[in-house]
């Protein structure tokens, strides 16, 4: 299935079908999804971007644009919106291949970004696992995917969960 490149409001009208519905169903039924998964998927401040293959420059740019938009929205109203990036899949590739694709995505995000990091962002990055800076803020990133050896991260579709660590602006 090929996904479209769109950022959507959490009130998705077509919730009963497609990858987002499958991921939400998985999170709601998993006995122990990764920490914060239920809030990230069902919380009031979650946004969704659907895009292509993990690791591709085009998909990475879609994620970058969505994170920049969230940064701007969070700065305006003090929110703490998170992003679910639903990626093309499900994939039948190795865990190592997915990890490599995640690193490519993070490198692309870094390459696209021109925002400075202040001391608050640097401190947040040093204190957190799975963190990166983008658009002047620190974010945590988790990859959920069908091949994960951890049941808590074994989602039916590849999903990047991007949550703010701090608000630096």
Tab-separated table of N, CA and C in Angstrom:
chain	number	residue	atom	x	y	z
A	1	UNK	N	0.841	-1.170	0.000
A	1	UNK	CA	0.000	0.000	0.000
A	1	UNK	C	0.888	1.235	0.000
A	2	UNK	N	0.601	2.184	-0.825
A	2	UNK	CA	1.339	3.434	-0.845
A	2	UNK	C	0.551	4.470	-0.082
A	3	UNK	N	1.217	5.165	0.791
A	3	UNK	CA	0.563	6.171	1.600
A	3	UNK	C	0.712	7.530	0.946
A	4	UNK	N	-0.177	8.417	1.275
A	4	UNK	CA	-0.090	9.773	0.759
A	4	UNK	C	0.767	10.609	1.688
A	5	UNK	N	1.190	11.751	1.227
A	5	UNK	CA	2.028	12.646	2.008
A	5	UNK	C	1.153	13.752	2.582
A	6	UNK	N	0.531	13.496	3.715
A	6	UNK	CA	-0.356	14.499	4.294
A	6	UNK	C	-0.172	14.572	5.794
A	7	UNK	N	-0.349	15.760	6.325
A	7	UNK	CA	-0.399	15.956	7.763
A	7	UNK	C	-1.862	16.068	8.107
A	8	UNK	N	-2.303	15.338	9.106
A	8	UNK	CA	-3.718	15.353	9.417
A	8	UNK	C	-3.981	15.703	10.860
A	9	UNK	N	-5.162	16.165	11.087
A	9	UNK	CA	-5.645	16.458	12.417
A	9	UNK	C	-5.912	15.131	13.119
A	10	UNK	N	-5.849	15.082	14.460
A	10	UNK	CA	-6.098	13.812	15.142
A	10	UNK	C	-7.516	13.296	14.954
A	11	UNK	N	-8.424	14.111	14.543
A	11	UNK	CA	-9.797	13.671	14.314
A	11	UNK	C	-9.922	13.189	12.878
A	12	UNK	N	-9.268	12.077	12.604
A	12	UNK	CA	-9.260	11.506	11.261
A	12	UNK	C	-10.645	10.950	10.975
A	13	UNK	N	-11.250	11.378	9.894
A	13	UNK	CA	-12.609	10.957	9.580
A	13	UNK	C	-12.686	9.497	9.162
A	14	UNK	N	-11.589	8.933	8.727
A	14	UNK	CA	-11.562	7.613	8.146
A	14	UNK	C	-10.822	6.656	9.087
A	15	UNK	N	-11.068	6.822	10.408
A	15	UNK	CA	-10.335	6.087	11.436
A	15	UNK	C	-10.518	4.590	11.398
A	16	UNK	N	-11.597	4.110	10.813
A	16	UNK	CA	-11.896	2.692	10.868
A	16	UNK	C	-11.174	1.874	9.809
A	17	UNK	N	-10.350	2.549	8.967
A	17	UNK	CA	-9.662	1.825	7.903
A	17	UNK	C	-8.224	2.285	7.805
A	18	UNK	N	-7.406	1.447	7.204
A	18	UNK	CA	-6.053	1.844	6.859
A	18	UNK	C	-5.028	1.686	7.958
A	19	UNK	N	-3.807	2.117	7.646
A	19	UNK	CA	-2.677	1.938	8.561
A	19	UNK	C	-2.868	2.603	9.920
A	20	UNK	N	-3.420	3.816	9.957
A	20	UNK	CA	-3.610	4.492	11.237
A	20	UNK	C	-4.552	3.695	12.129
A	21	UNK	N	-5.630	3.185	11.570
A	21	UNK	CA	-6.563	2.374	12.341
A	21	UNK	C	-5.878	1.107	12.848
A	22	UNK	N	-5.058	0.483	12.000
A	22	UNK	CA	-4.351	-0.730	12.420
A	22	UNK	C	-3.372	-0.435	13.549
A	23	UNK	N	-2.656	0.669	13.458
A	23	UNK	CA	-1.706	1.031	14.509
A	23	UNK	C	-2.460	1.361	15.796
A	24	UNK	N	-3.538	2.134	15.703
A	24	UNK	CA	-4.328	2.458	16.905
A	24	UNK	C	-4.898	1.200	17.547
A	25	UNK	N	-5.402	0.275	16.736
A	25	UNK	CA	-5.937	-0.981	17.266
A	25	UNK	C	-4.834	-1.760	17.974
A	26	UNK	N	-3.649	-1.805	17.363
A	26	UNK	CA	-2.526	-2.512	17.983
A	26	UNK	C	-2.176	-1.889	19.330
A	27	UNK	N	-2.052	-0.576	19.371
A	27	UNK	CA	-1.667	0.097	20.623
A	27	UNK	C	-2.717	-0.144	21.703
A	28	UNK	N	-3.977	-0.071	21.343
A	28	UNK	CA	-5.051	-0.251	22.327
A	28	UNK	C	-5.129	-1.679	22.837
A	29	UNK	N	-4.681	-2.651	22.030
A	29	UNK	CA	-4.801	-4.053	22.435
A	29	UNK	C	-3.498	-4.655	22.947
A	30	UNK	N	-2.362	-4.023	22.682
A	30	UNK	CA	-1.079	-4.572	23.138
A	30	UNK	C	-1.014	-4.520	24.659
A	31	UNK	N	-0.615	-5.623	25.298
A	31	UNK	CA	-0.574	-5.626	26.758
A	31	UNK	C	0.410	-4.601	27.327
A	32	UNK	N	1.532	-4.412	26.677
A	32	UNK	CA	2.525	-3.453	27.152
A	32	UNK	C	3.187	-2.769	25.959
A	33	UNK	N	2.480	-1.832	25.308
A	33	UNK	CA	3.141	-1.127	24.201
A	33	UNK	C	4.255	-0.255	24.756
A	34	UNK	N	5.124	0.237	23.887
A	34	UNK	CA	6.244	1.037	24.361
A	34	UNK	C	5.722	2.195	25.206
A	35	UNK	N	6.526	2.682	26.149
A	35	UNK	CA	6.066	3.734	27.053
A	35	UNK	C	5.524	4.954	26.303
A	36	UNK	N	4.358	5.370	26.684
A	36	UNK	CA	3.752	6.549	26.092
A	36	UNK	C	2.994	6.293	24.803
A	37	UNK	N	2.915	5.038	24.345
A	37	UNK	CA	2.283	4.752	23.056
A	37	UNK	C	0.813	5.130	23.039
A	38	UNK	N	0.100	4.783	24.083
A	38	UNK	CA	-1.333	5.089	24.080
A	38	UNK	C	-1.581	6.590	24.027
A	39	UNK	N	-0.798	7.347	24.770
A	39	UNK	CA	-0.946	8.799	24.735
A	39	UNK	C	-0.549	9.335	23.359
A	40	UNK	N	0.535	8.797	22.800
A	40	UNK	CA	0.994	9.271	21.496
A	40	UNK	C	-0.023	8.989	20.404
A	41	UNK	N	-0.716	7.869	20.483
A	41	UNK	CA	-1.667	7.491	19.442
A	41	UNK	C	-3.040	8.100	19.663
A	42	UNK	N	-3.485	8.144	20.901
A	42	UNK	CA	-4.844	8.597	21.184
A	42	UNK	C	-4.927	9.958	21.858
A	43	UNK	N	-3.783	10.531	22.187
A	43	UNK	CA	-3.797	11.800	22.901
A	43	UNK	C	-4.361	12.933	22.069
A	44	UNK	N	-4.800	13.983	22.742
A	44	UNK	CA	-5.400	15.113	22.026
A	44	UNK	C	-4.385	15.915	21.216
A	45	UNK	N	-3.121	15.763	21.527
A	45	UNK	CA	-2.096	16.574	20.864
A	45	UNK	C	-1.230	15.766	19.917
A	46	UNK	N	-1.810	14.771	19.280
A	46	UNK	CA	-1.055	13.970	18.322
A	46	UNK	C	-1.439	14.397	16.903
A	47	UNK	N	-0.448	14.462	16.058
A	47	UNK	CA	-0.661	14.725	14.645
A	47	UNK	C	-0.105	13.532	13.874
A	48	UNK	N	-0.619	13.316	12.691
A	48	UNK	CA	-0.231	12.156	11.897
A	48	UNK	C	0.242	12.630	10.529
A	49	UNK	N	1.369	12.099	10.101
A	49	UNK	CA	1.811	12.294	8.719
A	49	UNK	C	1.975	10.895	8.133
A	50	UNK	N	1.426	10.710	6.947
A	50	UNK	CA	1.611	9.445	6.247
A	50	UNK	C	2.543	9.723	5.076
A	51	UNK	N	3.479	8.835	4.889
A	51	UNK	CA	4.488	9.083	3.866
A	51	UNK	C	5.036	7.767	3.337
A	52	UNK	N	6.070	7.853	2.553
A	52	UNK	CA	6.648	6.685	1.882
A	52	UNK	C	7.597	5.892	2.764
A	53	UNK	N	8.631	5.387	2.152
A	53	UNK	CA	9.555	4.440	2.775
A	53	UNK	C	10.469	5.099	3.802
A	54	UNK	N	10.634	4.437	4.924
A	54	UNK	CA	11.586	4.857	5.945
A	54	UNK	C	12.972	4.947	5.321
A	55	UNK	N	13.649	6.053	5.542
A	55	UNK	CA	15.003	6.230	5.045
A	55	UNK	C	15.097	6.972	3.726
A	56	UNK	N	13.974	7.185	3.049
A	56	UNK	CA	14.041	7.900	1.778
A	56	UNK	C	14.075	9.405	2.041
A	57	UNK	N	14.800	10.169	1.227
A	57	UNK	CA	14.852	11.616	1.419
A	57	UNK	C	13.470	12.274	1.364
A	58	UNK	N	12.610	11.818	0.456
A	58	UNK	CA	11.272	12.418	0.350
A	58	UNK	C	10.452	12.188	1.617
A	59	UNK	N	10.478	10.971	2.137
A	59	UNK	CA	9.739	10.681	3.366
A	59	UNK	C	10.324	11.458	4.536
A	60	UNK	N	11.641	11.517	4.595
A	60	UNK	CA	12.297	12.270	5.665
A	60	UNK	C	11.893	13.740	5.596
A	61	UNK	N	11.782	14.288	4.389
A	61	UNK	CA	11.385	15.683	4.249
A	61	UNK	C	9.946	15.890	4.703
A	62	UNK	N	9.071	14.908	4.459
A	62	UNK	CA	7.701	14.998	4.972
A	62	UNK	C	7.695	15.045	6.496
A	63	UNK	N	8.504	14.192	7.116
A	63	UNK	CA	8.590	14.187	8.582
A	63	UNK	C	9.166	15.511	9.065
A	64	UNK	N	10.196	15.989	8.408
A	64	UNK	CA	10.806	17.270	8.765
A	64	UNK	C	9.773	18.405	8.722
A	65	UNK	N	9.012	18.473	7.646
A	65	UNK	CA	7.995	19.512	7.524
A	65	UNK	C	6.947	19.417	8.621
A	66	UNK	N	6.539	18.197	8.947
A	66	UNK	CA	5.544	18.007	10.001
A	66	UNK	C	6.092	18.418	11.362
A	67	UNK	N	7.350	18.080	11.647
A	67	UNK	CA	7.949	18.466	12.933
A	67	UNK	C	8.101	19.980	13.013
A	68	UNK	N	8.499	20.602	11.927
A	68	UNK	CA	8.604	22.079	11.926
A	68	UNK	C	7.238	22.713	12.188
A	69	UNK	N	6.202	22.157	11.584
A	69	UNK	CA	4.852	22.677	11.816
A	69	UNK	C	4.454	22.511	13.285
A	70	UNK	N	4.746	21.346	13.861
A	70	UNK	CA	4.431	21.128	15.278
A	70	UNK	C	5.214	22.080	16.170
A	71	UNK	N	6.487	22.301	15.832
A	71	UNK	CA	7.302	23.232	16.610
A	71	UNK	C	6.655	24.611	16.619
A	72	UNK	N	6.222	25.048	15.464
A	72	UNK	CA	5.583	26.363	15.369
A	72	UNK	C	4.281	26.401	16.167
A	73	UNK	N	3.461	25.365	16.046
A	73	UNK	CA	2.201	25.325	16.788
A	73	UNK	C	2.445	25.274	18.292
A	74	UNK	N	3.416	24.446	18.710
A	74	UNK	CA	3.727	24.336	20.138
A	74	UNK	C	4.248	25.655	20.688
A	75	UNK	N	5.033	26.382	19.893
A	75	UNK	CA	5.572	27.669	20.334
A	75	UNK	C	4.466	28.704	20.505
A	76	UNK	N	3.465	28.679	19.631
A	76	UNK	CA	2.382	29.660	19.687
A	76	UNK	C	1.510	29.457	20.920
A	77	UNK	N	1.158	28.213	21.210
A	77	UNK	CA	0.192	27.998	22.288
A	77	UNK	C	0.737	27.205	23.484
A	78	UNK	N	2.052	26.962	23.491
A	78	UNK	CA	2.644	26.234	24.623
A	78	UNK	C	2.285	24.763	24.645
A	79	UNK	N	1.810	24.237	23.523
A	79	UNK	CA	1.414	22.838	23.458
A	79	UNK	C	2.595	21.886	23.473
A	80	UNK	N	2.273	20.621	23.497
A	80	UNK	CA	3.310	19.580	23.463
A	80	UNK	C	2.884	18.487	22.489
A	81	UNK	N	2.525	18.919	21.293
A	81	UNK	CA	2.054	17.983	20.286
A	81	UNK	C	3.136	16.982	19.898
A	82	UNK	N	2.687	15.753	19.640
A	82	UNK	CA	3.558	14.683	19.178
A	82	UNK	C	3.189	14.347	17.738
A	83	UNK	N	4.082	13.608	17.094
A	83	UNK	CA	3.874	13.227	15.702
A	83	UNK	C	3.963	11.716	15.560
A	84	UNK	N	3.014	11.158	14.835
A	84	UNK	CA	3.110	9.782	14.375
A	84	UNK	C	3.372	9.850	12.882
A	85	UNK	N	4.490	9.327	12.453
A	85	UNK	CA	4.796	9.255	11.028
A	85	UNK	C	4.570	7.815	10.592
A	86	UNK	N	3.460	7.589	9.893
A	86	UNK	CA	3.136	6.266	9.370
A	86	UNK	C	3.843	6.105	8.038
A	87	UNK	N	4.667	5.076	7.962
A	87	UNK	CA	5.513	4.875	6.791
A	87	UNK	C	4.991	3.735	5.932
A	88	UNK	N	5.392	3.755	4.687
A	88	UNK	CA	4.972	2.724	3.762
A	88	UNK	C	5.381	1.359	4.295
A	89	UNK	N	4.513	0.424	4.210
A	89	UNK	CA	4.782	-0.921	4.722
A	89	UNK	C	3.499	-1.716	4.658
A	90	UNK	N	3.375	-2.791	5.424
A	90	UNK	CA	4.399	-3.346	6.298
A	90	UNK	C	5.600	-3.848	5.502
A	91	UNK	N	6.740	-3.853	6.149
A	91	UNK	CA	7.976	-4.242	5.487
A	91	UNK	C	8.396	-5.647	5.884
A	92	UNK	N	9.029	-6.322	4.970
A	92	UNK	CA	9.581	-7.645	5.243
A	92	UNK	C	11.094	-7.560	5.126
A	93	UNK	N	11.689	-6.711	5.933
A	93	UNK	CA	13.141	-6.559	5.941
A	93	UNK	C	13.635	-6.803	7.358
A	94	UNK	N	14.922	-6.974	7.482
A	94	UNK	CA	15.512	-7.304	8.778
A	94	UNK	C	15.475	-6.120	9.737
A	95	UNK	N	15.597	-6.428	10.993
A	95	UNK	CA	15.695	-5.406	12.037
A	95	UNK	C	16.874	-4.483	11.750
A	96	UNK	N	17.989	-5.048	11.325
A	96	UNK	CA	19.186	-4.260	11.018
A	96	UNK	C	18.926	-3.282	9.870
A	97	UNK	N	18.227	-3.744	8.854
A	97	UNK	CA	17.895	-2.878	7.726
A	97	UNK	C	16.997	-1.724	8.171
A	98	UNK	N	16.036	-2.016	9.017
A	98	UNK	CA	15.164	-0.954	9.525
A	98	UNK	C	15.948	0.041	10.376
A	99	UNK	N	16.863	-0.471	11.180
A	99	UNK	CA	17.700	0.417	11.991
A	99	UNK	C	18.540	1.326	11.086
A	100	UNK	N	19.111	0.750	10.027
A	100	UNK	CA	19.877	1.565	9.073
A	100	UNK	C	18.994	2.635	8.431
A	101	UNK	N	17.776	2.263	8.077
A	101	UNK	CA	16.848	3.219	7.470
A	101	UNK	C	16.475	4.328	8.460
A	102	UNK	N	16.339	3.964	9.730
A	102	UNK	CA	16.057	4.983	10.752
A	102	UNK	C	17.219	5.971	10.831
A	103	UNK	N	18.449	5.471	10.835
A	103	UNK	CA	19.613	6.366	10.889
A	103	UNK	C	19.676	7.265	9.659
A	104	UNK	N	19.318	6.718	8.488
A	104	UNK	CA	19.261	7.559	7.283
A	104	UNK	C	18.222	8.664	7.452
A	105	UNK	N	17.079	8.313	8.003
A	105	UNK	CA	16.026	9.307	8.228
A	105	UNK	C	16.521	10.399	9.163
A	106	UNK	N	17.139	10.007	10.275
A	106	UNK	CA	17.631	11.000	11.234
A	106	UNK	C	18.725	11.870	10.612
A	107	UNK	N	19.565	11.272	9.774
A	107	UNK	CA	20.588	12.067	9.093
A	107	UNK	C	19.946	13.064	8.140
A	108	UNK	N	18.926	12.608	7.400
A	108	UNK	CA	18.212	13.531	6.511
A	108	UNK	C	17.615	14.685	7.303
A	109	UNK	N	16.969	14.379	8.421
A	109	UNK	CA	16.358	15.435	9.232
A	109	UNK	C	17.407	16.446	9.665
A	110	UNK	N	18.554	15.956	10.065
A	110	UNK	CA	19.647	16.841	10.468
A	110	UNK	C	20.128	17.675	9.284
A	111	UNK	N	20.233	17.053	8.119
A	111	UNK	CA	20.685	17.769	6.928
A	111	UNK	C	19.710	18.873	6.522
A	112	UNK	N	18.413	18.625	6.678
A	112	UNK	CA	17.401	19.620	6.306
A	112	UNK	C	17.357	20.788	7.284
A	113	UNK	N	17.711	20.527	8.523
A	113	UNK	CA	17.518	21.503	9.590
A	113	UNK	C	18.600	22.573	9.586
A	114	UNK	N	18.179	23.802	9.776
A	114	UNK	CA	19.146	24.893	9.889
A	114	UNK	C	18.965	25.652	11.199
A	115	UNK	N	18.136	25.111	12.080
A	115	UNK	CA	17.871	25.784	13.343
A	115	UNK	C	19.002	25.609	14.347
A	116	UNK	N	19.293	26.665	15.102
A	116	UNK	CA	20.337	26.566	16.124
A	116	UNK	C	19.840	25.794	17.347
A	117	UNK	N	20.761	25.235	18.086
A	117	UNK	CA	20.440	24.553	19.331
A	117	UNK	C	20.896	25.440	20.472
A	118	UNK	N	19.986	25.755	21.387
A	118	UNK	CA	20.410	26.515	22.549
A	118	UNK	C	20.807	25.554	23.673
A	119	UNK	N	21.242	26.098	24.806
A	119	UNK	CA	21.727	25.267	25.915
A	119	UNK	C	20.652	24.331	26.458
A	120	UNK	N	19.384	24.766	26.435
A	120	UNK	CA	18.298	23.917	26.912
A	120	UNK	C	18.178	22.663	26.064
A	121	UNK	N	18.301	22.815	24.764
A	121	UNK	CA	18.199	21.681	23.847
A	121	UNK	C	19.389	20.745	24.046
A	122	UNK	N	20.574	21.281	24.145
A	122	UNK	CA	21.767	20.460	24.348
A	122	UNK	C	21.643	19.655	25.640
A	123	UNK	N	21.181	20.283	26.709
A	123	UNK	CA	20.997	19.580	27.996
A	123	UNK	C	19.968	18.469	27.869
A	124	UNK	N	18.868	18.750	27.184
A	124	UNK	CA	17.826	17.730	27.012
A	124	UNK	C	18.351	16.544	26.209
A	125	UNK	N	19.138	16.810	25.184
A	125	UNK	CA	19.700	15.725	24.374
A	125	UNK	C	20.657	14.859	25.181
A	126	UNK	N	21.464	15.494	26.011
A	126	UNK	CA	22.418	14.745	26.821
A	126	UNK	C	21.731	13.883	27.873
A	127	UNK	N	20.550	14.297	28.327
A	127	UNK	CA	19.856	13.606	29.404
A	127	UNK	C	18.912	12.508	28.922
A	128	UNK	N	18.658	12.422	27.633
A	128	UNK	CA	17.630	11.504	27.141
A	128	UNK	C	18.199	10.440	26.215
A	129	UNK	N	17.512	9.307	26.191
A	129	UNK	CA	17.795	8.265	25.203
A	129	UNK	C	16.916	8.529	23.986
A	130	UNK	N	17.352	8.111	22.837
A	130	UNK	CA	16.558	8.207	21.611
A	130	UNK	C	16.115	9.638	21.335
A	131	UNK	N	17.027	10.577	21.426
A	131	UNK	CA	16.683	11.988	21.253
A	131	UNK	C	17.435	12.601	20.088
A	132	UNK	N	16.837	13.629	19.505
A	132	UNK	CA	17.485	14.403	18.464
A	132	UNK	C	16.926	15.817	18.513
A	133	UNK	N	17.632	16.735	17.896
A	133	UNK	CA	17.176	18.125	17.856
A	133	UNK	C	16.733	18.453	16.446
A	134	UNK	N	15.666	19.207	16.368
A	134	UNK	CA	15.138	19.628	15.086
A	134	UNK	C	14.314	20.889	15.297
A	135	UNK	N	14.505	21.855	14.431
A	135	UNK	CA	13.734	23.096	14.473
A	135	UNK	C	13.893	23.806	15.821
A	136	UNK	N	15.069	23.678	16.419
A	136	UNK	CA	15.351	24.380	17.667
A	136	UNK	C	14.819	23.723	18.915
A	137	UNK	N	14.229	22.534	18.813
A	137	UNK	CA	13.699	21.821	19.976
A	137	UNK	C	14.276	20.414	20.045
A	138	UNK	N	14.232	19.850	21.243
A	138	UNK	CA	14.670	18.467	21.447
A	138	UNK	C	13.453	17.550	21.361
A	139	UNK	N	13.618	16.441	20.677
A	139	UNK	CA	12.538	15.484	20.447
A	139	UNK	C	13.032	14.077	20.761
A	140	UNK	N	12.137	13.226	21.234
A	140	UNK	CA	12.456	11.805	21.341
A	140	UNK	C	11.891	11.136	20.098
A	141	UNK	N	12.525	10.082	19.681
A	141	UNK	CA	12.059	9.337	18.512
A	141	UNK	C	12.111	7.852	18.821
A	142	UNK	N	11.050	7.169	18.471
A	142	UNK	CA	10.963	5.721	18.630
A	142	UNK	C	10.477	5.141	17.311
A	143	UNK	N	11.028	4.019	16.922
A	143	UNK	CA	10.579	3.325	15.729
A	143	UNK	C	9.823	2.073	16.144
A	144	UNK	N	8.583	1.989	15.716
A	144	UNK	CA	7.774	0.786	15.897
A	144	UNK	C	7.693	0.127	14.523
A	145	UNK	N	7.751	-1.200	14.486
A	145	UNK	CA	7.706	-1.875	13.185
A	145	UNK	C	7.406	-3.353	13.352
A	146	UNK	N	6.940	-3.994	12.281
A	146	UNK	CA	6.516	-5.392	12.368
A	146	UNK	C	7.615	-6.378	12.761
A	147	UNK	N	8.882	-6.099	12.476
A	147	UNK	CA	9.962	-7.041	12.754
A	147	UNK	C	10.656	-6.808	14.090
A	148	UNK	N	10.164	-5.913	14.907
A	148	UNK	CA	10.856	-5.630	16.155
A	148	UNK	C	10.935	-6.878	17.024
A	149	UNK	N	12.109	-7.140	17.602
A	149	UNK	CA	12.221	-8.276	18.516
A	149	UNK	C	11.498	-8.002	19.842
A	150	UNK	N	11.202	-6.737	20.126
A	150	UNK	CA	10.478	-6.369	21.345
A	150	UNK	C	8.988	-6.286	21.040
A	151	UNK	N	8.196	-7.085	21.737
A	151	UNK	CA	6.748	-7.078	21.505
A	151	UNK	C	6.162	-5.680	21.687
A	152	UNK	N	6.718	-4.903	22.591
A	152	UNK	CA	6.201	-3.565	22.874
A	152	UNK	C	6.381	-2.617	21.687
A	153	UNK	N	7.247	-2.968	20.749
A	153	UNK	CA	7.508	-2.119	19.580
A	153	UNK	C	7.091	-2.778	18.264
A	154	UNK	N	6.398	-3.892	18.336
A	154	UNK	CA	6.039	-4.650	17.140
A	154	UNK	C	4.678	-4.205	16.607
A	155	UNK	N	4.660	-3.082	15.930
A	155	UNK	CA	3.440	-2.521	15.351
A	155	UNK	C	3.182	-3.134	13.980
A	156	UNK	N	1.950	-3.066	13.502
A	156	UNK	CA	1.639	-3.657	12.195
A	156	UNK	C	2.206	-2.873	11.013
A	157	UNK	N	2.620	-1.631	11.221
A	157	UNK	CA	3.199	-0.774	10.188
A	157	UNK	C	4.433	-0.103	10.765
A	158	UNK	N	5.389	0.279	9.945
A	158	UNK	CA	6.491	1.097	10.451
A	158	UNK	C	5.945	2.468	10.872
A	159	UNK	N	6.269	2.860	12.078
A	159	UNK	CA	5.775	4.119	12.632
A	159	UNK	C	6.913	4.798	13.381
A	160	UNK	N	7.167	6.047	13.064
A	160	UNK	CA	8.060	6.869	13.881
A	160	UNK	C	7.183	7.655	14.838
A	161	UNK	N	7.492	7.568	16.111
A	161	UNK	CA	6.793	8.356	17.120
A	161	UNK	C	7.769	9.445	17.561
A	162	UNK	N	7.396	10.684	17.315
A	162	UNK	CA	8.260	11.830	17.617
A	162	UNK	C	7.542	12.671	18.666
A	163	UNK	N	8.164	12.773	19.854
A	163	UNK	CA	7.544	13.527	20.957
A	163	UNK	C	8.508	14.593	21.464
A	164	UNK	N	7.981	15.750	21.843
A	164	UNK	CA	8.868	16.804	22.343
A	164	UNK	C	9.457	16.436	23.703
A	165	UNK	N	10.740	16.755	23.871
A	165	UNK	CA	11.389	16.587	25.166
A	165	UNK	C	11.330	17.872	25.974
A	166	UNK	N	11.434	18.986	25.261
A	166	UNK	CA	11.478	20.290	25.917
A	166	UNK	C	10.981	21.332	24.940
A	167	UNK	N	10.539	22.422	25.457
A	167	UNK	CA	10.202	23.556	24.601
A	167	UNK	C	11.251	24.619	24.846
A	168	UNK	N	12.051	24.882	23.809
A	168	UNK	CA	13.161	25.823	23.992
A	168	UNK	C	12.820	27.226	23.531
A	169	UNK	N	11.677	27.411	22.916
A	169	UNK	CA	11.335	28.739	22.407
A	169	UNK	C	10.189	29.336	23.153
